[in-house]
Coordinates of C-alpha atoms in Angstrom, one line a residue:
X1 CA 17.2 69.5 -5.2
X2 CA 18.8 67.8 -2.2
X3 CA 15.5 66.8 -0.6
X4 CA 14.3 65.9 -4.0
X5 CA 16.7 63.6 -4.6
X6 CA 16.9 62.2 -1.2
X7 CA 12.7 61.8 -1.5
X8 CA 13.3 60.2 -5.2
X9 CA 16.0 57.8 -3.7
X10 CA 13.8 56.6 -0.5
X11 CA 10.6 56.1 -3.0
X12 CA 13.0 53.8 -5.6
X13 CA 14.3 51.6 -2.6
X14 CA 10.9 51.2 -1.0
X15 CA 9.5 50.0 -4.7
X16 CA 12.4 47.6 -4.5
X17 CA 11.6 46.0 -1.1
X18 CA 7.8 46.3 -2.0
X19 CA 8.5 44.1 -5.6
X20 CA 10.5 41.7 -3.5
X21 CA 8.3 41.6 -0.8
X22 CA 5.4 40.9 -3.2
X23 CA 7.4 38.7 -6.1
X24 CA 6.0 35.7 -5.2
X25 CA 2.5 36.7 -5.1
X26 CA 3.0 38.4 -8.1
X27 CA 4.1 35.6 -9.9
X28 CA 1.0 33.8 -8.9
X29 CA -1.9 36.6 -10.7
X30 CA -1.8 38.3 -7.4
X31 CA -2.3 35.0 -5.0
X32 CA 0.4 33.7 -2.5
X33 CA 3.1 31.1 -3.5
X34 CA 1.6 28.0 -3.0
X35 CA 3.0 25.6 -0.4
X36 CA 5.0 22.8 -1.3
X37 CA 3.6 19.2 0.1
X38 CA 6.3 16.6 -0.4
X39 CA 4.9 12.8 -0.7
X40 CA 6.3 9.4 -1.2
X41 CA 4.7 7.4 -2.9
X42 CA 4.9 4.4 -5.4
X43 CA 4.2 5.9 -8.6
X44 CA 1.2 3.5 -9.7
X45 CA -1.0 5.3 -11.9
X46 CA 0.2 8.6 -11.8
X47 CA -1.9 10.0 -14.0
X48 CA -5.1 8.8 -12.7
X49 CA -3.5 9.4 -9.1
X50 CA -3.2 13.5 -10.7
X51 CA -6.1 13.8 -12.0
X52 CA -8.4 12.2 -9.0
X53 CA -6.0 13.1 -6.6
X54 CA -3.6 15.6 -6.3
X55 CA -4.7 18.3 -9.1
X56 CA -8.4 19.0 -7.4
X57 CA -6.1 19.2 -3.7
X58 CA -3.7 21.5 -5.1
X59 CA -6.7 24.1 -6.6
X60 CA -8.6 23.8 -3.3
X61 CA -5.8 24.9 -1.3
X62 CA -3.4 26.1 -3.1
X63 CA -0.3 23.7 -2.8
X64 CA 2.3 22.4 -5.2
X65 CA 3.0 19.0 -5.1
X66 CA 6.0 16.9 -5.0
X67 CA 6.3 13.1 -5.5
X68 CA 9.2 11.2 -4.3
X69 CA 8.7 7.5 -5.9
X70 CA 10.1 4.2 -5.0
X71 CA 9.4 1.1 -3.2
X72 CA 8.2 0.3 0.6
X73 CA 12.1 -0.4 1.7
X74 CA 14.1 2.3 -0.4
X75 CA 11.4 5.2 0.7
X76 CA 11.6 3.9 4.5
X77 CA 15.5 3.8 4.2
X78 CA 15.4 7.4 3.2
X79 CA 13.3 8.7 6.0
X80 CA 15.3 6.8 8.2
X81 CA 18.3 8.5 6.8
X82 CA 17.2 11.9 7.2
X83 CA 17.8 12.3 3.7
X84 CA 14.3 13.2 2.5
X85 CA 12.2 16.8 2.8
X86 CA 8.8 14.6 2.9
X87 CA 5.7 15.1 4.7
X88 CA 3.5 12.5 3.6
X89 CA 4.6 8.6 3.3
X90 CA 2.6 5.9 1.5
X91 CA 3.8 2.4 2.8
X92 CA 1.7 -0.9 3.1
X93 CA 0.7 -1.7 6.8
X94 CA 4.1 -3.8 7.4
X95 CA 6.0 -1.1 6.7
X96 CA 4.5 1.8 8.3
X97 CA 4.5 -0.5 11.6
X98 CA 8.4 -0.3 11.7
X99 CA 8.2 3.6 10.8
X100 CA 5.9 4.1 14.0
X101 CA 7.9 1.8 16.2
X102 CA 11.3 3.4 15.0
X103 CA 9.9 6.8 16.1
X104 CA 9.6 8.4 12.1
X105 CA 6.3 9.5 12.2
X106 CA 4.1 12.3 13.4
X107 CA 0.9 11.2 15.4
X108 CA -2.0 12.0 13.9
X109 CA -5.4 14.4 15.5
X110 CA -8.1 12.7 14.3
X111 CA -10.4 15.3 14.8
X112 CA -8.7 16.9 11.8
X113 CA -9.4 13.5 9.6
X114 CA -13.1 13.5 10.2
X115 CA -13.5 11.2 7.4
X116 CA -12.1 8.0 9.0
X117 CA -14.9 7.6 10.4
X118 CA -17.0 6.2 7.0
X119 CA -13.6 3.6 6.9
X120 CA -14.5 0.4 7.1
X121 CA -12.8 -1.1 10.7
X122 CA -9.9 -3.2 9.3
X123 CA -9.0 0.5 7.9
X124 CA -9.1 2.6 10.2
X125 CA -6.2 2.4 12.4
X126 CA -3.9 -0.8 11.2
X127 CA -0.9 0.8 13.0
X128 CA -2.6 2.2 16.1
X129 CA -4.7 4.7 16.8
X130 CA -1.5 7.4 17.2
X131 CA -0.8 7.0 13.2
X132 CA -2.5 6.9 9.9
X133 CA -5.5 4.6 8.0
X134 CA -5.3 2.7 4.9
X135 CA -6.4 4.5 1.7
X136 CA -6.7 1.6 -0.3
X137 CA -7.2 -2.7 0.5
X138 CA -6.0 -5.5 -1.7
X139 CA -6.3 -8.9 -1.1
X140 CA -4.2 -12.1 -1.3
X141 CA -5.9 -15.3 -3.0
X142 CA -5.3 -17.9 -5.0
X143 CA -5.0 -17.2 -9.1
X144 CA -5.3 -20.9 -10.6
X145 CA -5.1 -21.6 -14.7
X146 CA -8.6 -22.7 -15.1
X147 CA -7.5 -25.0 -18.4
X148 CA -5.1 -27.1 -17.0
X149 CA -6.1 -27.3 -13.2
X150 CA -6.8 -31.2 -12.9
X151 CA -9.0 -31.0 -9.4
X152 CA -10.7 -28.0 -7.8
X153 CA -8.2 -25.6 -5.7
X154 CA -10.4 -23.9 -3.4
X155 CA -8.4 -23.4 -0.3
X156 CA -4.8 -22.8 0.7
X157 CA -4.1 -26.6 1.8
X158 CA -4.8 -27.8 -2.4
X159 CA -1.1 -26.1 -2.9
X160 CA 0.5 -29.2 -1.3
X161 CA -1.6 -31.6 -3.5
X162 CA 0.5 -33.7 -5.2
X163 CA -0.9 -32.9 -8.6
X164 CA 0.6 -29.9 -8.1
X165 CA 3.9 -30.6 -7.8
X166 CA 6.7 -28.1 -10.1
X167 CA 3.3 -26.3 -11.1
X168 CA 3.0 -23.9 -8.1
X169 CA 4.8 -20.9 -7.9
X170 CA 4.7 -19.3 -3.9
X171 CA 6.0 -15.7 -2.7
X172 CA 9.8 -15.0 -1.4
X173 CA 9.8 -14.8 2.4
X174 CA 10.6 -11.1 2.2
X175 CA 8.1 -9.6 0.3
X176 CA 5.1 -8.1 1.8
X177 CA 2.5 -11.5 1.4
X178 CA 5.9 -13.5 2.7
X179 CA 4.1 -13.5 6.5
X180 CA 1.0 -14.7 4.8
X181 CA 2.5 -17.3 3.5
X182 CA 4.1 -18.2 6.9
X183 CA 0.8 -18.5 8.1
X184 CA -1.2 -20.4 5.8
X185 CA 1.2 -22.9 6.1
X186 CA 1.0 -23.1 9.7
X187 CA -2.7 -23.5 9.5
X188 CA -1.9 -26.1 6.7
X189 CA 0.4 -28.0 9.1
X190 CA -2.6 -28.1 11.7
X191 CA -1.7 -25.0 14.0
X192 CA -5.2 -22.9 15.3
X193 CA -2.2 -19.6 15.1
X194 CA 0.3 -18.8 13.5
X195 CA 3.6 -21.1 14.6
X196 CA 7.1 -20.9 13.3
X197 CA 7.8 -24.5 13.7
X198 CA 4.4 -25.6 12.1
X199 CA 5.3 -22.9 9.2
X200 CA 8.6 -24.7 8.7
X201 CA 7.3 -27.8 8.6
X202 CA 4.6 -27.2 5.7
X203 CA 7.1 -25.6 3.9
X204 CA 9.8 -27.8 3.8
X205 CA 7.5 -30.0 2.7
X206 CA 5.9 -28.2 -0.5
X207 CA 9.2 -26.9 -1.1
X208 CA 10.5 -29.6 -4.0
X209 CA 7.3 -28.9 -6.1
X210 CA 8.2 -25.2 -6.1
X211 CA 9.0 -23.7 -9.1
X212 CA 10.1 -20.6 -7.6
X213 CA 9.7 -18.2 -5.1
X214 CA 8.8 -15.0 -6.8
X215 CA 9.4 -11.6 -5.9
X216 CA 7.8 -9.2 -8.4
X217 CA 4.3 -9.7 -9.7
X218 CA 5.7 -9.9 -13.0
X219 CA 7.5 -12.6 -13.1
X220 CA 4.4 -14.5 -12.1
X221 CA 2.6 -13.4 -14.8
X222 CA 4.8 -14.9 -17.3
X223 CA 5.3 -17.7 -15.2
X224 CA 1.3 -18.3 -15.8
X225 CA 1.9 -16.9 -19.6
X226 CA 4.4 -19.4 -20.1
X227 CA 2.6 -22.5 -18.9
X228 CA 5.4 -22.9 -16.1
X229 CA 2.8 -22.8 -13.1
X230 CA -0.8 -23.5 -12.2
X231 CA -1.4 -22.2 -9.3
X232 CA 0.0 -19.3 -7.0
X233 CA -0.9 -16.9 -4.0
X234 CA -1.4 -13.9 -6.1
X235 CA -3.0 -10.0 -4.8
X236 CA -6.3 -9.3 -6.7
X237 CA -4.3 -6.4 -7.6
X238 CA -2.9 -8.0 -10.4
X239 CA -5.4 -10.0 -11.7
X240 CA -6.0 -7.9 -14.7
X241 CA -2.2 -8.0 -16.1
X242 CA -2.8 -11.9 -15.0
X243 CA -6.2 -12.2 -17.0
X244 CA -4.5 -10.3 -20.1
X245 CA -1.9 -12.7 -20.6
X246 CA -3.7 -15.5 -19.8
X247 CA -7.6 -15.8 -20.5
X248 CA -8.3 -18.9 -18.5
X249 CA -6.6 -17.7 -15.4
X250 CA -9.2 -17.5 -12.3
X251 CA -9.3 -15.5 -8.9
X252 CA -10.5 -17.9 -5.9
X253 CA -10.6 -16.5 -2.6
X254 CA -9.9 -19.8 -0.5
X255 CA -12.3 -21.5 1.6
X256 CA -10.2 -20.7 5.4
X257 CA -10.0 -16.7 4.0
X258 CA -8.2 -14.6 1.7
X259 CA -5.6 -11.8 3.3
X260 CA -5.6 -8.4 4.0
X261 CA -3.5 -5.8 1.9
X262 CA -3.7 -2.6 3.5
X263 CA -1.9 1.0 2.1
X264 CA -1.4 3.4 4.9
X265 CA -0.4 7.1 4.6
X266 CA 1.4 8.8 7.7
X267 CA 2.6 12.2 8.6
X268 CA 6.8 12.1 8.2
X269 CA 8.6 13.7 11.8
X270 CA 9.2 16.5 11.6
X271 CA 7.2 17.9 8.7
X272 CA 6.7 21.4 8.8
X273 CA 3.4 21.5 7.5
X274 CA 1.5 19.2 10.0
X275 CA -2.2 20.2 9.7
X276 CA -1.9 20.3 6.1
X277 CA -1.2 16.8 5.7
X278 CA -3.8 15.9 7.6
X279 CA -6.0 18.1 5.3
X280 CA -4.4 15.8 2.6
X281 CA -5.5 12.3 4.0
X282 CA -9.2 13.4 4.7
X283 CA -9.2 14.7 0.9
X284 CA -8.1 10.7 0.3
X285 CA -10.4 9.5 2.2
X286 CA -13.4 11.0 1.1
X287 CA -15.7 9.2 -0.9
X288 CA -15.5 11.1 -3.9
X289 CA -12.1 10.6 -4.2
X290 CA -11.8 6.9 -3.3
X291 CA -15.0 6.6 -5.8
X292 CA -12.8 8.0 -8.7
X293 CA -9.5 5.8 -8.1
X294 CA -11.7 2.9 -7.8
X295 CA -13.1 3.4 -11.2
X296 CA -10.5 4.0 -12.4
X297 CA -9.3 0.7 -11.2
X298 CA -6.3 2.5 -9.6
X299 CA -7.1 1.4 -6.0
X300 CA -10.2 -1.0 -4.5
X301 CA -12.0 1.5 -1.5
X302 CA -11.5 1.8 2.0
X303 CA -14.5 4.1 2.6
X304 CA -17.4 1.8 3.0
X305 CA -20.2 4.5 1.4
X306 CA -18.4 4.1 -2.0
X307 CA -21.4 2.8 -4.6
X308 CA -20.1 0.9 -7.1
X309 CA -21.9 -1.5 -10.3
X310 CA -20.9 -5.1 -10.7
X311 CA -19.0 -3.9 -13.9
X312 CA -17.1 -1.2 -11.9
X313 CA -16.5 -3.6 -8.9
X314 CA -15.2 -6.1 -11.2
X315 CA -11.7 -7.0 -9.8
X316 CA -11.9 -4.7 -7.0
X317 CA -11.8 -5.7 -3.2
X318 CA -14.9 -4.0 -2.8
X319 CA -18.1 -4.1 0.0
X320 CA -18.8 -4.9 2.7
X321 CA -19.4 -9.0 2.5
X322 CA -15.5 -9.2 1.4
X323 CA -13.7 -6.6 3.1
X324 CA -15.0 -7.1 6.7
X325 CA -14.1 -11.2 6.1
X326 CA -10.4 -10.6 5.5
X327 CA -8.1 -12.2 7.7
X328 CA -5.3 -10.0 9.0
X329 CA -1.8 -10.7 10.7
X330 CA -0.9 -10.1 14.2
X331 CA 2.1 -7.3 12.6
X332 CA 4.0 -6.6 15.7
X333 CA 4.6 -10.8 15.8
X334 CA 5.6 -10.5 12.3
X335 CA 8.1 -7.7 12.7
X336 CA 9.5 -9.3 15.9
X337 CA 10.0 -12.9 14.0
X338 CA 10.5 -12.2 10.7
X339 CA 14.7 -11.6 10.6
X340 CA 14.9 -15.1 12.6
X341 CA 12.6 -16.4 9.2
X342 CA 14.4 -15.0 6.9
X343 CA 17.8 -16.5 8.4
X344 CA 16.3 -20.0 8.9
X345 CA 14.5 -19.6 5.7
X346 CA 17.7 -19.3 3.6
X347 CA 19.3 -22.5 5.3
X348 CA 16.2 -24.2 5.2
X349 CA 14.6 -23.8 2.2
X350 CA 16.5 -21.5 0.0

């Protein structure tokens, strides 16, 4: 009875260990626990980002995961803190520079991303070669009300036409087309590059016919809605809200160029499941993927064998004949000037 007990006692504590040992599969219909990717991100189109996205990654691998949302600064802030589990970052190129020079980012084998290679250039390494390519591309142009625009405006020097005058609104120096701004009106003030004091100089002088300085896309919208502006350096992205509100408002892509707006995603230090997130950006890159978020007009393509109609296109930075024409920033300039421009700009023009 002694040994019987003893026996009985040793098979109920070895069931124990063996259900603990095995919960997790067990919970999952006899598979593994998945593993949890954690990614900050924007929150733009979550659905469609699901759906295209992250749903078909989490079934081919078996991962769970977790979105952190918020803008380029707040996200950065956190990883900077140390106060965020995430592996993956989404941050637009300006961004993601000071996350690679500040040391917050893992570099990248690009053996294990095979499919940067069908990226078109301006894509492929906007950061350097050590950190991760753009997913997506906007560009910055000019959206003009068709109806009340007296005179063609076809490049970035019509904004200082005196027709113009309190019916142009332009972005705040420290949003992410700011820098654009700074050089456009350089090249407007008659510098071949982009020169602080030639910046200045244009700006001070378009700055009484300013109506504002905007900051969110959506206070340009209703700025356009309302019959307040005429013109304004606007992303394609938002032409559609743009177009919505206001019928007659046009997309012209100036004369001189339009600008580059390039999404990167990067691997946070210190993540814990490395090779993983690398398996996560080449499932981005592909061009299934990228060929479903474009259609579903949730981001224009950065992987040149994308197909796409006119109809699908529509809105779209899209091929070949406008991506490889965009203009681009020098960003390590940008970063290194642009606290001196946002201290001279608030004496100076704001």
């Amino acid at each position: 009875m002694k040994k019987l007990a003893l026996t009985l006692a040793f098979v109920l504590s070895m069931g124990t260990l063996l259900a603990a040992c095995g919960g997790d599969k067990a919970a999952e219909g006899g598979k593994e626990a998945p593993t949890e990717l954690v990614i900050s991100t924007w929150g733009f189109a979550e659905d469609a980002m699901k759906k295209n996205v992250y749903e078909p990654f989490e079934k081919e691998y078996n991962v769970k995961i977790v979105t952190e949302i918020g803008n380029n600064t707040d996200r950065l802030n956190k990883i900077r803190q140390g106060s965020s589990k995430v592996d993956l970052i989404y941050l637009s190129d300006y961004y993601a520079l000071q996350g690679a020079e500040e040391g917050l980012f893992e570099k990248i084998d690009r053996k294990n991303i095979p499919n940067i290679e069908q990226l078109y250039g301006i894509a492929k390494a906007p950061i350097g070669e050590d950190y991760g390519p753009a997913h997506t591309v906007a560009q910055l142009g000019l959206a003009v009300n068709s109806d009340e625009a007296k005179t063609p405006i076809e490049s970035w020097s019509d904004l200082w036409k005196p027709e113009l005058k309190n019916k142009i609104a332009l972005p705040n120096i420290t949003i992410t087309t700011g820098p654009m701004m700074m050089d456009f009106a350089s090249k407007v003030a008659g510098s071949k590059d982009m020169d602080t004091e030639a910046a200045f100089k244009a700006m001070k002088e378009i700055n009484p016919g300013v109506v504002k300085y905007y900051s969110k896309s959506a206070d340009l919208v209703n700025m356009f809605a309302q019959g307040e502006v005429v013109a304004a350096p606007m992303q394609d992205t938002f032409l559609g809200s743009l177009t919505e509100a206001l019928p007659s408002a046009k997309y012209v892509t100036p004369k001189e160029g339009a600008y580059a707006l390039l999404n990167t995603v990067n691997i946070v230090k210190g993540s814990k499941h490395k090779e993983l997130a690398e398996k996560f950006i080449n499932w981005h890159l592909s061009k299934q993927v990228q060929e479903a978020n474009a259609k579903a007009r949730v981001d224009s393509p950065t992987n040149k064998e994308v197909k796409l109609t006119a109809d699908e296109a529509k809105g779209l930075t899209y091929g070949p004949d406008v991506v490889e024409n965009l203009k681009t920033l020098d960003l390590r300039k940008v970063n290194k000037e642009m606290s001196g421009w946002i201290d001279r700009w608030n004496r100076e023009i704001e």
